[in-house]
GROMACS .gro file of C-alpha atoms in nm:
model
  121
    1GLN     CA    1  -1.699  -4.590  -2.783
    2LEU     CA    2  -1.482  -4.299  -2.682
    3ARG     CA    3  -1.530  -4.064  -2.387
    4LEU     CA    4  -1.374  -3.718  -2.392
    5VAL     CA    5  -1.328  -3.493  -2.088
    6GLU     CA    6  -1.195  -3.138  -2.107
    7SER     CA    7  -1.001  -2.955  -1.836
    8GLY     CA    8  -0.795  -2.640  -1.793
    9GLY     CA    9  -1.053  -2.374  -1.863
   10GLY     CA   10  -1.107  -2.066  -1.653
   11SER     CA   11  -1.069  -1.689  -1.652
   12VAL     CA   12  -0.774  -1.492  -1.783
   13GLN     CA   13  -0.701  -1.132  -1.873
   14SER     CA   14  -0.659  -1.016  -2.230
   15GLY     CA   15  -0.313  -1.108  -2.358
   16GLY     CA   16  -0.283  -1.403  -2.126
   17SER     CA   17  -0.252  -1.775  -2.197
   18LEU     CA   18  -0.433  -2.094  -2.109
   19ARG     CA   19  -0.381  -2.458  -2.199
   20LEU     CA   20  -0.682  -2.683  -2.239
   21SER     CA   21  -0.660  -3.058  -2.212
   22CYS     CA   22  -0.892  -3.328  -2.345
   23THR     CA   23  -0.842  -3.676  -2.207
   24ALA     CA   24  -0.983  -3.972  -2.397
   25SER     CA   25  -1.091  -4.300  -2.245
   26GLY     CA   26  -1.256  -4.608  -2.386
   27TYR     CA   27  -1.152  -4.746  -2.724
   28THR     CA   28  -0.837  -4.537  -2.764
   29GLN     CA   29  -0.640  -4.792  -2.966
   30ARG     CA   30  -0.781  -4.663  -3.291
   31THR     CA   31  -0.629  -4.366  -3.472
   32TYR     CA   32  -0.860  -4.068  -3.462
   33CYS     CA   33  -0.883  -3.718  -3.598
   34MET     CA   34  -0.922  -3.482  -3.305
   35ALA     CA   35  -1.046  -3.125  -3.292
   36TRP     CA   36  -1.130  -2.830  -3.074
   37PHE     CA   37  -1.453  -2.636  -3.114
   38ARG     CA   38  -1.587  -2.334  -2.933
   39GLN     CA   39  -1.923  -2.168  -2.897
   40ALA     CA   40  -1.967  -1.815  -2.771
   41PRO     CA   41  -2.300  -1.698  -2.627
   42GLY     CA   42  -2.543  -1.625  -2.908
   43LYS     CA   43  -2.308  -1.754  -3.177
   44GLU     CA   44  -2.275  -2.074  -3.378
   45ARG     CA   45  -2.023  -2.340  -3.284
   46GLU     CA   46  -1.690  -2.282  -3.453
   47GLU     CA   47  -1.427  -2.542  -3.534
   48ILE     CA   48  -1.096  -2.380  -3.445
   49ALA     CA   49  -0.827  -2.647  -3.467
   50THR     CA   50  -0.800  -3.004  -3.594
   51LEU     CA   51  -0.536  -3.273  -3.603
   52ASP     CA   52  -0.597  -3.519  -3.884
   53SER     CA   53  -0.520  -3.889  -3.847
   54THR     CA   54  -0.158  -3.830  -3.957
   55GLY     CA   55  -0.108  -3.550  -3.703
   56ILE     CA   56  -0.125  -3.255  -3.942
   57PRO     CA   57  -0.292  -2.949  -3.783
   58THR     CA   58  -0.539  -2.710  -3.943
   59TYR     CA   59  -0.653  -2.386  -3.781
   60ALA     CA   60  -0.937  -2.146  -3.826
   61ARG     CA   61  -0.831  -1.800  -3.935
   62SER     CA   62  -0.957  -1.655  -3.608
   63VAL     CA   63  -0.696  -1.842  -3.401
   64LYS     CA   64  -0.411  -1.912  -3.641
   65GLY     CA   65  -0.080  -1.793  -3.503
   66ARG     CA   66  -0.215  -1.771  -3.147
   67PHE     CA   67  -0.343  -2.123  -3.071
   68ALA     CA   68  -0.162  -2.455  -3.109
   69ILE     CA   69  -0.317  -2.803  -3.108
   70SER     CA   70  -0.110  -3.104  -3.005
   71LYS     CA   71  -0.154  -3.458  -2.881
   72ASP     CA   72   0.026  -3.690  -2.639
   73ASN     CA   73  -0.062  -4.041  -2.753
   74ALA     CA   74   0.093  -4.202  -2.445
   75LYS     CA   75  -0.146  -4.005  -2.225
   76ASN     CA   76  -0.443  -4.020  -2.466
   77THR     CA   77  -0.464  -3.644  -2.425
   78LEU     CA   78  -0.526  -3.364  -2.672
   79TYR     CA   79  -0.411  -3.011  -2.590
   80LEU     CA   80  -0.493  -2.660  -2.702
   81GLN     CA   81  -0.236  -2.398  -2.611
   82MET     CA   82  -0.400  -2.058  -2.632
   83ASN     CA   83  -0.178  -1.751  -2.633
   84ASN     CA   84  -0.249  -1.378  -2.666
   85LEU     CA   85  -0.609  -1.436  -2.566
   86LYS     CA   86  -0.869  -1.173  -2.652
   87PRO     CA   87  -1.216  -1.102  -2.511
   88ASP     CA   88  -1.360  -1.240  -2.838
   89ASP     CA   89  -1.211  -1.579  -2.743
   90THR     CA   90  -1.460  -1.606  -2.456
   91ALA     CA   91  -1.661  -1.922  -2.522
   92THR     CA   92  -1.727  -2.278  -2.416
   93TYR     CA   93  -1.453  -2.495  -2.563
   94SER     CA   94  -1.503  -2.862  -2.641
   95CYS     CA   95  -1.300  -3.136  -2.799
   96ALA     CA   96  -1.413  -3.392  -3.053
   97ALA     CA   97  -1.286  -3.707  -3.222
   98ASP     CA   98  -1.375  -3.936  -3.507
   99SER     CA   99  -1.225  -4.220  -3.710
  100PRO     CA  100  -1.086  -4.162  -4.059
  101PRO     CA  101  -1.182  -4.041  -4.305
  102CYS     CA  102  -1.204  -3.717  -4.111
  103GLY     CA  103  -1.054  -3.370  -4.093
  104PHE     CA  104  -1.122  -3.000  -4.061
  105GLY     CA  105  -1.476  -2.926  -4.167
  106TRP     CA  106  -1.601  -3.282  -4.127
  107SER     CA  107  -1.853  -3.389  -3.865
  108PHE     CA  108  -1.719  -3.557  -3.552
  109GLU     CA  109  -1.888  -3.853  -3.384
  110TYR     CA  110  -1.751  -3.810  -3.030
  111ARG     CA  111  -1.769  -3.485  -2.831
  112GLY     CA  112  -1.681  -3.371  -2.483
  113GLN     CA  113  -1.913  -3.173  -2.257
  114GLY     CA  114  -1.720  -2.851  -2.294
  115ILE     CA  115  -1.543  -2.616  -2.057
  116PRO     CA  116  -1.581  -2.237  -2.024
  117VAL     CA  117  -1.307  -1.990  -2.099
  118THR     CA  118  -1.352  -1.623  -2.010
  119VAL     CA  119  -1.115  -1.352  -2.128
  120SER     CA  120  -1.155  -1.013  -1.964
  121SER     CA  121  -1.031  -0.685  -2.107
   0.00000   0.00000   0.00000
């Protein structure tokens, strides 16, 4: 079992930056794919960034060039650096993990509760 807890959300003005964190606990010895999703009010959940089991990132077109996913294995923590934020980025952001085979577009077994991010114009 793996437990994921997000932190770092909040409110920011358009053009600003935030860094989200996702700390894993439980059976962290295994190598996982890890991902960030978001869901805006009235919209479907969107996968925005994924690190595969070898550490290669993949981004959705909507965030590519503005967001960066990274991981600190020593801290069992996944990050999402979000730059040049726009009002359309307002959503609840959640992290997810799964064992290989896995990757962008695959389903993920473990999910966090999510954390809100609000971008004002």
